[in-house]
mmCIF file with all atom_site columns, C-alpha atoms in Angstrom:
data_model
loop_
_atom_site.group_PDB
_atom_site.id
_atom_site.type_symbol
_atom_site.label_atom_id
_atom_site.label_alt_id
_atom_site.label_comp_id
_atom_site.label_asym_id
_atom_site.label_entity_id
_atom_site.label_seq_id
_atom_site.pdbx_PDB_ins_code
_atom_site.Cartn_x
_atom_site.Cartn_y
_atom_site.Cartn_z
_atom_site.occupancy
_atom_site.B_iso_or_equiv
_atom_site.pdbx_formal_charge
_atom_site.auth_seq_id
_atom_site.auth_comp_id
_atom_site.auth_asym_id
_atom_site.auth_atom_id
_atom_site.pdbx_PDB_model_num
ATOM 1   C CA . GLY A 1 1   ? 0.133   0.071  -0.041  1.00 0.00 ? 9   GLY A CA 1
ATOM 2   C CA . GLN A 1 2   ? 1.289   3.725  -0.254  1.00 0.00 ? 10  GLN A CA 1
ATOM 3   C CA . ASN A 1 3   ? 1.161   5.826  2.948   1.00 0.00 ? 11  ASN A CA 1
ATOM 4   C CA . ILE A 1 4   ? 1.921   9.731  2.606   1.00 0.00 ? 12  ILE A CA 1
ATOM 5   C CA . ASP A 1 5   ? 2.282   11.929 5.949   1.00 0.00 ? 13  ASP A CA 1
ATOM 6   C CA . GLN A 1 6   ? 2.660   15.639 5.935   1.00 0.00 ? 14  GLN A CA 1
ATOM 7   C CA . PRO A 1 7   ? 2.139   17.846 8.857   1.00 0.00 ? 15  PRO A CA 1
ATOM 8   C CA . THR A 1 8   ? -1.424  19.429 8.977   1.00 0.00 ? 16  THR A CA 1
ATOM 9   C CA . GLU A 1 9   ? -0.889  23.153 9.546   1.00 0.00 ? 17  GLU A CA 1
ATOM 10  C CA . MET A 1 10  ? 2.276   25.256 9.758   1.00 0.00 ? 18  MET A CA 1
ATOM 11  C CA . THR A 1 11  ? 2.808   28.684 10.602  1.00 0.00 ? 19  THR A CA 1
ATOM 12  C CA . ALA A 1 12  ? 5.510   31.439 9.538   1.00 0.00 ? 20  ALA A CA 1
ATOM 13  C CA . THR A 1 13  ? 6.159   35.397 9.319   1.00 0.00 ? 21  THR A CA 1
ATOM 14  C CA . GLU A 1 14  ? 6.647   36.966 6.177   1.00 0.00 ? 22  GLU A CA 1
ATOM 15  C CA . GLY A 1 15  ? 10.293  37.195 4.991   1.00 0.00 ? 23  GLY A CA 1
ATOM 16  C CA . ALA A 1 16  ? 11.293  34.026 6.925   1.00 0.00 ? 24  ALA A CA 1
ATOM 17  C CA . ILE A 1 17  ? 12.038  30.498 5.430   1.00 0.00 ? 25  ILE A CA 1
ATOM 18  C CA . VAL A 1 18  ? 9.768   27.723 6.193   1.00 0.00 ? 26  VAL A CA 1
ATOM 19  C CA . GLN A 1 19  ? 10.177  23.736 5.435   1.00 0.00 ? 27  GLN A CA 1
ATOM 20  C CA . ILE A 1 20  ? 7.429   21.509 4.678   1.00 0.00 ? 28  ILE A CA 1
ATOM 21  C CA . ASN A 1 21  ? 8.184   17.786 5.280   1.00 0.00 ? 29  ASN A CA 1
ATOM 22  C CA . CYS A 1 22  ? 6.634   14.743 3.511   1.00 0.00 ? 30  CYS A CA 1
ATOM 23  C CA . THR A 1 23  ? 7.464   11.268 4.111   1.00 0.00 ? 31  THR A CA 1
ATOM 24  C CA . TYR A 1 24  ? 6.003   8.526  2.296   1.00 0.00 ? 32  TYR A CA 1
ATOM 25  C CA . GLN A 1 25  ? 5.968   4.609  1.926   1.00 0.00 ? 33  GLN A CA 1
ATOM 26  C CA . THR A 1 26  ? 5.459   3.074  -1.312  1.00 0.00 ? 34  THR A CA 1
ATOM 27  C CA . SER A 1 27  ? 6.869   -0.116 -2.968  1.00 0.00 ? 35  SER A CA 1
ATOM 28  C CA . GLY A 1 28  ? 7.519   1.205  -6.345  1.00 0.00 ? 36  GLY A CA 1
ATOM 29  C CA . PHE A 1 29  ? 8.700   5.004  -5.996  1.00 0.00 ? 37  PHE A CA 1
ATOM 30  C CA . ASN A 1 30  ? 8.992   6.669  -9.270  1.00 0.00 ? 38  ASN A CA 1
ATOM 31  C CA . GLY A 1 31  ? 8.973   10.569 -8.577  1.00 0.00 ? 39  GLY A CA 1
ATOM 32  C CA . LEU A 1 32  ? 7.579   12.737 -6.042  1.00 0.00 ? 40  LEU A CA 1
ATOM 33  C CA . PHE A 1 33  ? 5.733   15.959 -7.007  1.00 0.00 ? 41  PHE A CA 1
ATOM 34  C CA . TRP A 1 34  ? 4.745   19.180 -4.922  1.00 0.00 ? 42  TRP A CA 1
ATOM 35  C CA . TYR A 1 35  ? 1.680   21.182 -5.736  1.00 0.00 ? 43  TYR A CA 1
ATOM 36  C CA . GLN A 1 36  ? 0.579   24.689 -4.485  1.00 0.00 ? 44  GLN A CA 1
ATOM 37  C CA . GLN A 1 37  ? -3.325  24.738 -3.741  1.00 0.00 ? 45  GLN A CA 1
ATOM 38  C CA . HIS A 1 38  ? -4.734  28.045 -2.942  1.00 0.00 ? 46  HIS A CA 1
ATOM 39  C CA . ALA A 1 39  ? -8.254  28.262 -1.311  1.00 0.00 ? 47  ALA A CA 1
ATOM 40  C CA . GLY A 1 40  ? -10.832 27.619 -3.752  1.00 0.00 ? 48  GLY A CA 1
ATOM 41  C CA . GLU A 1 41  ? -8.820  27.158 -6.727  1.00 0.00 ? 49  GLU A CA 1
ATOM 42  C CA . ALA A 1 42  ? -6.805  24.523 -8.598  1.00 0.00 ? 50  ALA A CA 1
ATOM 43  C CA . PRO A 1 43  ? -3.636  22.610 -7.627  1.00 0.00 ? 51  PRO A CA 1
ATOM 44  C CA . THR A 1 44  ? -0.830  24.225 -9.372  1.00 0.00 ? 52  THR A CA 1
ATOM 45  C CA . PHE A 1 45  ? 2.467   22.371 -10.107 1.00 0.00 ? 53  PHE A CA 1
ATOM 46  C CA . LEU A 1 46  ? 5.754   23.785 -7.809  1.00 0.00 ? 54  LEU A CA 1
ATOM 47  C CA . SER A 1 47  ? 8.551   20.969 -8.487  1.00 0.00 ? 55  SER A CA 1
ATOM 48  C CA . TYR A 1 48  ? 9.180   17.549 -9.490  1.00 0.00 ? 56  TYR A CA 1
ATOM 49  C CA . ASN A 1 49  ? 12.204  15.000 -7.901  1.00 0.00 ? 57  ASN A CA 1
ATOM 50  C CA . VAL A 1 50  ? 12.905  11.445 -9.239  1.00 0.00 ? 58  VAL A CA 1
ATOM 51  C CA . LEU A 1 51  ? 16.538  11.546 -8.286  1.00 0.00 ? 59  LEU A CA 1
ATOM 52  C CA . ASP A 1 52  ? 18.071  12.367 -4.493  1.00 0.00 ? 60  ASP A CA 1
ATOM 53  C CA . GLY A 1 53  ? 19.104  16.043 -4.041  1.00 0.00 ? 61  GLY A CA 1
ATOM 54  C CA . LEU A 1 54  ? 17.757  19.243 -4.313  1.00 0.00 ? 62  LEU A CA 1
ATOM 55  C CA . GLU A 1 55  ? 15.912  21.035 -7.177  1.00 0.00 ? 63  GLU A CA 1
ATOM 56  C CA . GLU A 1 56  ? 16.014  25.003 -6.699  1.00 0.00 ? 64  GLU A CA 1
ATOM 57  C CA . LYS A 1 57  ? 13.529  26.819 -8.680  1.00 0.00 ? 65  LYS A CA 1
ATOM 58  C CA . GLY A 1 58  ? 13.752  30.481 -7.786  1.00 0.00 ? 66  GLY A CA 1
ATOM 59  C CA . ARG A 1 59  ? 12.177  30.843 -3.771  1.00 0.00 ? 67  ARG A CA 1
ATOM 60  C CA . PHE A 1 60  ? 11.008  27.464 -3.941  1.00 0.00 ? 68  PHE A CA 1
ATOM 61  C CA . SER A 1 61  ? 13.382  24.404 -3.299  1.00 0.00 ? 69  SER A CA 1
ATOM 62  C CA . SER A 1 62  ? 12.572  20.783 -3.280  1.00 0.00 ? 70  SER A CA 1
ATOM 63  C CA . PHE A 1 63  ? 14.615  17.922 -1.682  1.00 0.00 ? 71  PHE A CA 1
ATOM 64  C CA . LEU A 1 64  ? 14.276  13.951 -2.135  1.00 0.00 ? 72  LEU A CA 1
ATOM 65  C CA . SER A 1 65  ? 15.911  11.296 -0.155  1.00 0.00 ? 73  SER A CA 1
ATOM 66  C CA . ARG A 1 66  ? 14.492  7.893  -1.537  1.00 0.00 ? 74  ARG A CA 1
ATOM 67  C CA . SER A 1 67  ? 16.338  5.743  0.763   1.00 0.00 ? 75  SER A CA 1
ATOM 68  C CA . LYS A 1 68  ? 14.799  7.488  4.007   1.00 0.00 ? 76  LYS A CA 1
ATOM 69  C CA . GLY A 1 69  ? 11.240  8.217  1.768   1.00 0.00 ? 77  GLY A CA 1
ATOM 70  C CA . TYR A 1 70  ? 11.598  11.642 2.577   1.00 0.00 ? 78  TYR A CA 1
ATOM 71  C CA . SER A 1 71  ? 11.156  14.772 0.906   1.00 0.00 ? 79  SER A CA 1
ATOM 72  C CA . TYR A 1 72  ? 10.568  18.578 1.775   1.00 0.00 ? 80  TYR A CA 1
ATOM 73  C CA . LEU A 1 73  ? 9.746   21.590 0.082   1.00 0.00 ? 81  LEU A CA 1
ATOM 74  C CA . LEU A 1 74  ? 11.347  24.736 1.271   1.00 0.00 ? 82  LEU A CA 1
ATOM 75  C CA . LEU A 1 75  ? 10.206  28.162 1.066   1.00 0.00 ? 83  LEU A CA 1
ATOM 76  C CA . LYS A 1 76  ? 12.141  31.163 1.352   1.00 0.00 ? 84  LYS A CA 1
ATOM 77  C CA . GLU A 1 77  ? 11.596  35.207 1.639   1.00 0.00 ? 85  GLU A CA 1
ATOM 78  C CA . LEU A 1 78  ? 8.036   34.000 2.475   1.00 0.00 ? 86  LEU A CA 1
ATOM 79  C CA . GLN A 1 79  ? 5.177   36.565 0.909   1.00 0.00 ? 87  GLN A CA 1
ATOM 80  C CA . MET A 1 80  ? 1.555   36.401 2.216   1.00 0.00 ? 88  MET A CA 1
ATOM 81  C CA . LYS A 1 81  ? 0.698   35.184 -1.033  1.00 0.00 ? 89  LYS A CA 1
ATOM 82  C CA . ASP A 1 82  ? 2.469   31.748 -0.260  1.00 0.00 ? 90  ASP A CA 1
ATOM 83  C CA . SER A 1 83  ? -0.435  31.039 2.389   1.00 0.00 ? 91  SER A CA 1
ATOM 84  C CA . ALA A 1 84  ? -1.845  27.901 0.878   1.00 0.00 ? 92  ALA A CA 1
ATOM 85  C CA . SER A 1 85  ? -2.003  24.368 0.902   1.00 0.00 ? 93  SER A CA 1
ATOM 86  C CA . TYR A 1 86  ? 0.959   22.263 -0.259  1.00 0.00 ? 94  TYR A CA 1
ATOM 87  C CA . LEU A 1 87  ? 0.259   19.102 -1.317  1.00 0.00 ? 95  LEU A CA 1
ATOM 88  C CA . CYS A 1 88  ? 2.789   16.155 -1.580  1.00 0.00 ? 96  CYS A CA 1
ATOM 89  C CA . ALA A 1 89  ? 2.215   13.428 -4.282  1.00 0.00 ? 97  ALA A CA 1
ATOM 90  C CA . VAL A 1 90  ? 3.964   10.404 -4.955  1.00 0.00 ? 98  VAL A CA 1
ATOM 91  C CA . ARG A 1 91  ? 3.774   8.133  -8.269  1.00 0.00 ? 99  ARG A CA 1
ATOM 92  C CA . ASP A 1 92  ? 4.127   4.588  -7.677  1.00 0.00 ? 100 ASP A CA 1
ATOM 93  C CA . GLY A 1 93  ? 5.176   2.384  -10.108 1.00 0.00 ? 101 GLY A CA 1
ATOM 94  C CA . GLU A 1 94  ? 3.175   -0.700 -8.471  1.00 0.00 ? 102 GLU A CA 1
ATOM 95  C CA . TYR A 1 95  ? 0.035   1.089  -8.735  1.00 0.00 ? 103 TYR A CA 1
ATOM 96  C CA . GLY A 1 96  ? 0.215   1.815  -12.655 1.00 0.00 ? 104 GLY A CA 1
ATOM 97  C CA . ASN A 1 97  ? 2.549   5.257  -11.933 1.00 0.00 ? 105 ASN A CA 1
ATOM 98  C CA . LYS A 1 98  ? -0.665  6.961  -11.035 1.00 0.00 ? 106 LYS A CA 1
ATOM 99  C CA . LEU A 1 99  ? -0.182  10.304 -8.489  1.00 0.00 ? 107 LEU A CA 1
ATOM 100 C CA . VAL A 1 100 ? -1.230  9.573  -4.848  1.00 0.00 ? 108 VAL A CA 1
ATOM 101 C CA . PHE A 1 101 ? -1.533  12.821 -2.722  1.00 0.00 ? 109 PHE A CA 1
ATOM 102 C CA . GLY A 1 102 ? -0.923  13.396 0.577   1.00 0.00 ? 110 GLY A CA 1
ATOM 103 C CA . ALA A 1 103 ? -3.612  15.308 2.660   1.00 0.00 ? 111 ALA A CA 1
ATOM 104 C CA . GLY A 1 104 ? -1.678  18.644 2.202   1.00 0.00 ? 112 GLY A CA 1
ATOM 105 C CA . THR A 1 105 ? -0.232  21.288 4.532   1.00 0.00 ? 113 THR A CA 1
ATOM 106 C CA . ILE A 1 106 ? -2.113  24.412 5.246   1.00 0.00 ? 114 ILE A CA 1
ATOM 107 C CA . LEU A 1 107 ? 0.785   27.102 5.413   1.00 0.00 ? 115 LEU A CA 1
ATOM 108 C CA . ARG A 1 108 ? -0.517  30.362 6.937   1.00 0.00 ? 116 ARG A CA 1
ATOM 109 C CA . VAL A 1 109 ? 1.954   33.339 6.284   1.00 0.00 ? 117 VAL A CA 1
ATOM 110 C CA . LYS A 1 110 ? 1.677   36.136 9.256   1.00 0.00 ? 118 LYS A CA 1
ATOM 111 C CA . SER A 1 111 ? 2.630   39.614 8.926   1.00 0.00 ? 119 SER A CA 1
ATOM 112 C CA . ASP B 2 1   ? -2.415  28.848 -24.421 1.00 0.00 ? 25  ASP B CA 1
ATOM 113 C CA . ALA B 2 2   ? -5.661  27.680 -22.998 1.00 0.00 ? 26  ALA B CA 1
ATOM 114 C CA . GLY B 2 3   ? -5.515  25.689 -19.696 1.00 0.00 ? 27  GLY B CA 1
ATOM 115 C CA . VAL B 2 4   ? -7.643  22.779 -18.660 1.00 0.00 ? 28  VAL B CA 1
ATOM 116 C CA . ILE B 2 5   ? -11.226 23.658 -19.650 1.00 0.00 ? 29  ILE B CA 1
ATOM 117 C CA . GLN B 2 6   ? -14.290 22.449 -17.263 1.00 0.00 ? 30  GLN B CA 1
ATOM 118 C CA . SER B 2 7   ? -17.824 23.040 -17.042 1.00 0.00 ? 31  SER B CA 1
ATOM 119 C CA . PRO B 2 8   ? -19.919 23.940 -15.116 1.00 0.00 ? 32  PRO B CA 1
ATOM 120 C CA . ARG B 2 9   ? -17.776 25.888 -12.527 1.00 0.00 ? 33  ARG B CA 1
ATOM 121 C CA . HIS B 2 10  ? -20.960 24.716 -10.229 1.00 0.00 ? 34  HIS B CA 1
ATOM 122 C CA . GLU B 2 11  ? -23.541 22.562 -9.940  1.00 0.00 ? 35  GLU B CA 1
ATOM 123 C CA . VAL B 2 12  ? -26.561 22.447 -7.464  1.00 0.00 ? 36  VAL B CA 1
ATOM 124 C CA . THR B 2 13  ? -28.912 19.688 -7.928  1.00 0.00 ? 37  THR B CA 1
ATOM 125 C CA . GLU B 2 14  ? -31.307 17.123 -5.965  1.00 0.00 ? 38  GLU B CA 1
ATOM 126 C CA . MET B 2 15  ? -30.516 13.678 -5.265  1.00 0.00 ? 39  MET B CA 1
ATOM 127 C CA . GLY B 2 16  ? -31.348 11.447 -7.710  1.00 0.00 ? 40  GLY B CA 1
ATOM 128 C CA . GLN B 2 17  ? -30.788 13.667 -10.799 1.00 0.00 ? 41  GLN B CA 1
ATOM 129 C CA . GLU B 2 18  ? -28.195 12.771 -13.411 1.00 0.00 ? 42  GLU B CA 1
ATOM 130 C CA . VAL B 2 19  ? -24.937 14.846 -13.379 1.00 0.00 ? 43  VAL B CA 1
ATOM 131 C CA . THR B 2 20  ? -22.608 15.313 -16.370 1.00 0.00 ? 44  THR B CA 1
ATOM 132 C CA . LEU B 2 21  ? -19.374 17.302 -15.732 1.00 0.00 ? 45  LEU B CA 1
ATOM 133 C CA . ARG B 2 22  ? -17.206 18.244 -18.878 1.00 0.00 ? 46  ARG B CA 1
ATOM 134 C CA . CYS B 2 23  ? -13.329 18.402 -19.651 1.00 0.00 ? 47  CYS B CA 1
ATOM 135 C CA . LYS B 2 24  ? -11.361 20.002 -22.439 1.00 0.00 ? 48  LYS B CA 1
ATOM 136 C CA . PRO B 2 25  ? -7.931  18.806 -21.886 1.00 0.00 ? 49  PRO B CA 1
ATOM 137 C CA . ILE B 2 26  ? -4.615  21.103 -23.139 1.00 0.00 ? 50  ILE B CA 1
ATOM 138 C CA . SER B 2 27  ? -4.162  20.215 -26.631 1.00 0.00 ? 51  SER B CA 1
ATOM 139 C CA . GLY B 2 28  ? -1.588  17.517 -27.239 1.00 0.00 ? 52  GLY B CA 1
ATOM 140 C CA . HIS B 2 29  ? -1.550  16.142 -23.960 1.00 0.00 ? 53  HIS B CA 1
ATOM 141 C CA . ASP B 2 30  ? -2.021  12.659 -24.169 1.00 0.00 ? 54  ASP B CA 1
ATOM 142 C CA . TYR B 2 31  ? -3.167  11.839 -20.509 1.00 0.00 ? 55  TYR B CA 1
ATOM 143 C CA . LEU B 2 32  ? -6.539  13.057 -18.451 1.00 0.00 ? 56  LEU B CA 1
ATOM 144 C CA . PHE B 2 33  ? -7.103  12.471 -15.217 1.00 0.00 ? 57  PHE B CA 1
ATOM 145 C CA . TRP B 2 34  ? -10.485 12.787 -13.277 1.00 0.00 ? 58  TRP B CA 1
ATOM 146 C CA . TYR B 2 35  ? -10.169 13.786 -9.384  1.00 0.00 ? 59  TYR B CA 1
ATOM 147 C CA . ARG B 2 36  ? -12.581 14.457 -6.292  1.00 0.00 ? 60  ARG B CA 1
ATOM 148 C CA . GLN B 2 37  ? -11.596 16.605 -3.469  1.00 0.00 ? 61  GLN B CA 1
ATOM 149 C CA . THR B 2 38  ? -13.124 16.412 -0.284  1.00 0.00 ? 62  THR B CA 1
ATOM 150 C CA . MET B 2 39  ? -12.042 17.770 3.316   1.00 0.00 ? 63  MET B CA 1
ATOM 151 C CA . MET B 2 40  ? -12.134 14.348 4.502   1.00 0.00 ? 64  MET B CA 1
ATOM 152 C CA . ARG B 2 41  ? -10.808 12.106 2.084   1.00 0.00 ? 65  ARG B CA 1
ATOM 153 C CA . GLY B 2 42  ? -8.525  14.921 0.458   1.00 0.00 ? 66  GLY B CA 1
ATOM 154 C CA . LEU B 2 43  ? -7.486  14.793 -3.569  1.00 0.00 ? 67  LEU B CA 1
ATOM 155 C CA . GLU B 2 44  ? -8.538  11.309 -4.900  1.00 0.00 ? 68  GLU B CA 1
ATOM 156 C CA . LEU B 2 45  ? -7.709  10.049 -8.411  1.00 0.00 ? 69  LEU B CA 1
ATOM 157 C CA . LEU B 2 46  ? -10.998 8.319  -9.858  1.00 0.00 ? 70  LEU B CA 1
ATOM 158 C CA . ILE B 2 47  ? -10.023 7.420  -13.352 1.00 0.00 ? 71  ILE B CA 1
ATOM 159 C CA . TYR B 2 48  ? -7.609  8.141  -15.953 1.00 0.00 ? 72  TYR B CA 1
ATOM 160 C CA . PHE B 2 49  ? -7.271  7.863  -19.937 1.00 0.00 ? 73  PHE B CA 1
ATOM 161 C CA . ASN B 2 50  ? -3.870  7.629  -21.972 1.00 0.00 ? 74  ASN B CA 1
ATOM 162 C CA . ASN B 2 51  ? -4.804  8.490  -25.842 1.00 0.00 ? 75  ASN B CA 1
ATOM 163 C CA . ASN B 2 52  ? -8.673  8.350  -25.166 1.00 0.00 ? 76  ASN B CA 1
ATOM 164 C CA . VAL B 2 53  ? -8.439  4.824  -23.850 1.00 0.00 ? 77  VAL B CA 1
ATOM 165 C CA . PRO B 2 54  ? -9.280  4.321  -19.891 1.00 0.00 ? 78  PRO B CA 1
ATOM 166 C CA . ILE B 2 55  ? -6.386  3.095  -18.251 1.00 0.00 ? 79  ILE B CA 1
ATOM 167 C CA . ASP B 2 56  ? -7.267  2.451  -14.416 1.00 0.00 ? 80  ASP B CA 1
ATOM 168 C CA . ASP B 2 57  ? -10.757 3.408  -13.153 1.00 0.00 ? 81  ASP B CA 1
ATOM 169 C CA . SER B 2 58  ? -9.970  1.805  -9.682  1.00 0.00 ? 82  SER B CA 1
ATOM 170 C CA . GLY B 2 59  ? -11.015 4.876  -7.776  1.00 0.00 ? 83  GLY B CA 1
ATOM 171 C CA . MET B 2 60  ? -14.406 5.248  -9.374  1.00 0.00 ? 84  MET B CA 1
ATOM 172 C CA . PRO B 2 61  ? -16.328 4.708  -6.064  1.00 0.00 ? 85  PRO B CA 1
ATOM 173 C CA . GLU B 2 62  ? -19.452 2.761  -7.551  1.00 0.00 ? 86  GLU B CA 1
ATOM 174 C CA . ASP B 2 63  ? -21.133 2.178  -10.676 1.00 0.00 ? 87  ASP B CA 1
ATOM 175 C CA . ARG B 2 64  ? -23.060 5.336  -10.282 1.00 0.00 ? 88  ARG B CA 1
ATOM 176 C CA . PHE B 2 65  ? -19.962 6.867  -11.544 1.00 0.00 ? 89  PHE B CA 1
ATOM 177 C CA . SER B 2 66  ? -18.901 6.766  -15.374 1.00 0.00 ? 90  SER B CA 1
ATOM 178 C CA . ALA B 2 67  ? -16.480 8.267  -17.773 1.00 0.00 ? 91  ALA B CA 1
ATOM 179 C CA . LYS B 2 68  ? -15.987 8.664  -21.254 1.00 0.00 ? 92  LYS B CA 1
ATOM 180 C CA . MET B 2 69  ? -13.370 10.392 -23.419 1.00 0.00 ? 93  MET B CA 1
ATOM 181 C CA . PRO B 2 70  ? -14.874 9.937  -27.392 1.00 0.00 ? 94  PRO B CA 1
ATOM 182 C CA . ASN B 2 71  ? -12.100 12.220 -28.623 1.00 0.00 ? 95  ASN B CA 1
ATOM 183 C CA . ALA B 2 72  ? -8.931  13.749 -27.631 1.00 0.00 ? 96  ALA B CA 1
ATOM 184 C CA . SER B 2 73  ? -10.330 16.942 -26.725 1.00 0.00 ? 97  SER B CA 1
ATOM 185 C CA . PHE B 2 74  ? -13.375 16.094 -24.991 1.00 0.00 ? 98  PHE B CA 1
ATOM 186 C CA . SER B 2 75  ? -14.219 13.996 -21.540 1.00 0.00 ? 99  SER B CA 1
ATOM 187 C CA . THR B 2 76  ? -17.379 13.587 -19.460 1.00 0.00 ? 100 THR B CA 1
ATOM 188 C CA . LEU B 2 77  ? -17.633 12.316 -15.984 1.00 0.00 ? 101 LEU B CA 1
ATOM 189 C CA . LYS B 2 78  ? -21.151 11.156 -15.148 1.00 0.00 ? 102 LYS B CA 1
ATOM 190 C CA . ILE B 2 79  ? -22.841 10.387 -12.002 1.00 0.00 ? 103 ILE B CA 1
ATOM 191 C CA . GLN B 2 80  ? -26.347 8.491  -11.995 1.00 0.00 ? 104 GLN B CA 1
ATOM 192 C CA . PRO B 2 81  ? -28.200 8.897  -9.816  1.00 0.00 ? 105 PRO B CA 1
ATOM 193 C CA . SER B 2 82  ? -26.428 11.383 -7.633  1.00 0.00 ? 106 SER B CA 1
ATOM 194 C CA . GLU B 2 83  ? -26.527 11.140 -3.889  1.00 0.00 ? 107 GLU B CA 1
ATOM 195 C CA . PRO B 2 84  ? -25.657 13.875 -1.251  1.00 0.00 ? 108 PRO B CA 1
ATOM 196 C CA . ARG B 2 85  ? -22.219 12.121 -0.787  1.00 0.00 ? 109 ARG B CA 1
ATOM 197 C CA . ASP B 2 86  ? -20.974 12.667 -3.889  1.00 0.00 ? 110 ASP B CA 1
ATOM 198 C CA . SER B 2 87  ? -21.104 16.298 -3.405  1.00 0.00 ? 111 SER B CA 1
ATOM 199 C CA . ALA B 2 88  ? -17.469 17.536 -3.565  1.00 0.00 ? 112 ALA B CA 1
ATOM 200 C CA . VAL B 2 89  ? -15.093 19.437 -6.315  1.00 0.00 ? 113 VAL B CA 1
ATOM 201 C CA . TYR B 2 90  ? -14.267 17.651 -8.971  1.00 0.00 ? 114 TYR B CA 1
ATOM 202 C CA . PHE B 2 91  ? -11.187 18.332 -10.759 1.00 0.00 ? 115 PHE B CA 1
ATOM 203 C CA . CYS B 2 92  ? -10.019 17.280 -14.558 1.00 0.00 ? 116 CYS B CA 1
ATOM 204 C CA . ALA B 2 93  ? -6.398  17.511 -15.315 1.00 0.00 ? 117 ALA B CA 1
ATOM 205 C CA . SER B 2 94  ? -4.048  16.893 -18.154 1.00 0.00 ? 118 SER B CA 1
ATOM 206 C CA . SER B 2 95  ? -0.359  15.792 -18.969 1.00 0.00 ? 119 SER B CA 1
ATOM 207 C CA . LEU B 2 96  ? 2.040   15.255 -21.789 1.00 0.00 ? 120 LEU B CA 1
ATOM 208 C CA . SER B 2 97  ? 3.240   11.901 -20.077 1.00 0.00 ? 121 SER B CA 1
ATOM 209 C CA . LEU B 2 98  ? 2.955   10.254 -16.502 1.00 0.00 ? 122 LEU B CA 1
ATOM 210 C CA . ASN B 2 99  ? 6.489   11.949 -15.534 1.00 0.00 ? 123 ASN B CA 1
ATOM 211 C CA . GLN B 2 100 ? 5.439   15.546 -16.569 1.00 0.00 ? 124 GLN B CA 1
ATOM 212 C CA . PRO B 2 101 ? 3.500   17.565 -14.299 1.00 0.00 ? 125 PRO B CA 1
ATOM 213 C CA . GLN B 2 102 ? -0.575  17.669 -14.197 1.00 0.00 ? 126 GLN B CA 1
ATOM 214 C CA . HIS B 2 103 ? -2.507  20.881 -14.931 1.00 0.00 ? 127 HIS B CA 1
ATOM 215 C CA . PHE B 2 104 ? -5.635  20.968 -13.462 1.00 0.00 ? 128 PHE B CA 1
ATOM 216 C CA . GLY B 2 105 ? -8.691  22.655 -14.467 1.00 0.00 ? 129 GLY B CA 1
ATOM 217 C CA . ASP B 2 106 ? -10.534 25.003 -12.037 1.00 0.00 ? 130 ASP B CA 1
ATOM 218 C CA . GLY B 2 107 ? -12.989 22.326 -10.913 1.00 0.00 ? 131 GLY B CA 1
ATOM 219 C CA . THR B 2 108 ? -16.585 21.762 -10.807 1.00 0.00 ? 132 THR B CA 1
ATOM 220 C CA . ARG B 2 109 ? -18.139 22.576 -7.337  1.00 0.00 ? 133 ARG B CA 1
ATOM 221 C CA . LEU B 2 110 ? -20.794 19.947 -6.853  1.00 0.00 ? 134 LEU B CA 1
ATOM 222 C CA . SER B 2 111 ? -23.514 19.806 -4.327  1.00 0.00 ? 135 SER B CA 1
ATOM 223 C CA . ILE B 2 112 ? -26.108 17.162 -4.269  1.00 0.00 ? 136 ILE B CA 1
ATOM 224 C CA . LEU B 2 113 ? -28.979 18.279 -1.780  1.00 0.00 ? 137 LEU B CA 1
#
């Protein structure tokens, strides 16, 4: 089976750095995606990791360790508009390579 | 470029009625996905298509749900008969391949009374 765990909620201050963790258990790991979803809107793609290491894209970075079943999303120079839900999703080759989403982490950025 | 287009944006109907949700994927994308999102269960994959062919429908809750993709630019998700527990946001997404990002439509907010 598959199990994806993320913290339910986090709060951080404008201008700060926040790290959102995701742990997963899957038998046929084949990539991990991070999505951002503002309230009442559709999820939008942030990053994709399939190999170990850090992927940097502007203020956002994502890290993967396949041996530990662990990923994190790092958001730097937080802005109020970063308040949203962040979804970790794992692609599992044992389940036809379809994406399985975690429950999401609601991030609140305060001034 | 147009993204994934879903209609209607909102639907309110009485239980027992048939509901049809529509989706137009991004042109050139070979994969189309239907998801359902609720507070309790999060974002769940219902079914996905590759080149108009259903590949995995294991997420379809029951026989009341059906999905079709008659051509590369159109898909429908139908619920008949609808029940209050079907109330959710239904998203359609498309992608070039399974290891490419999925692009989501704005969703259909469905309320069954």
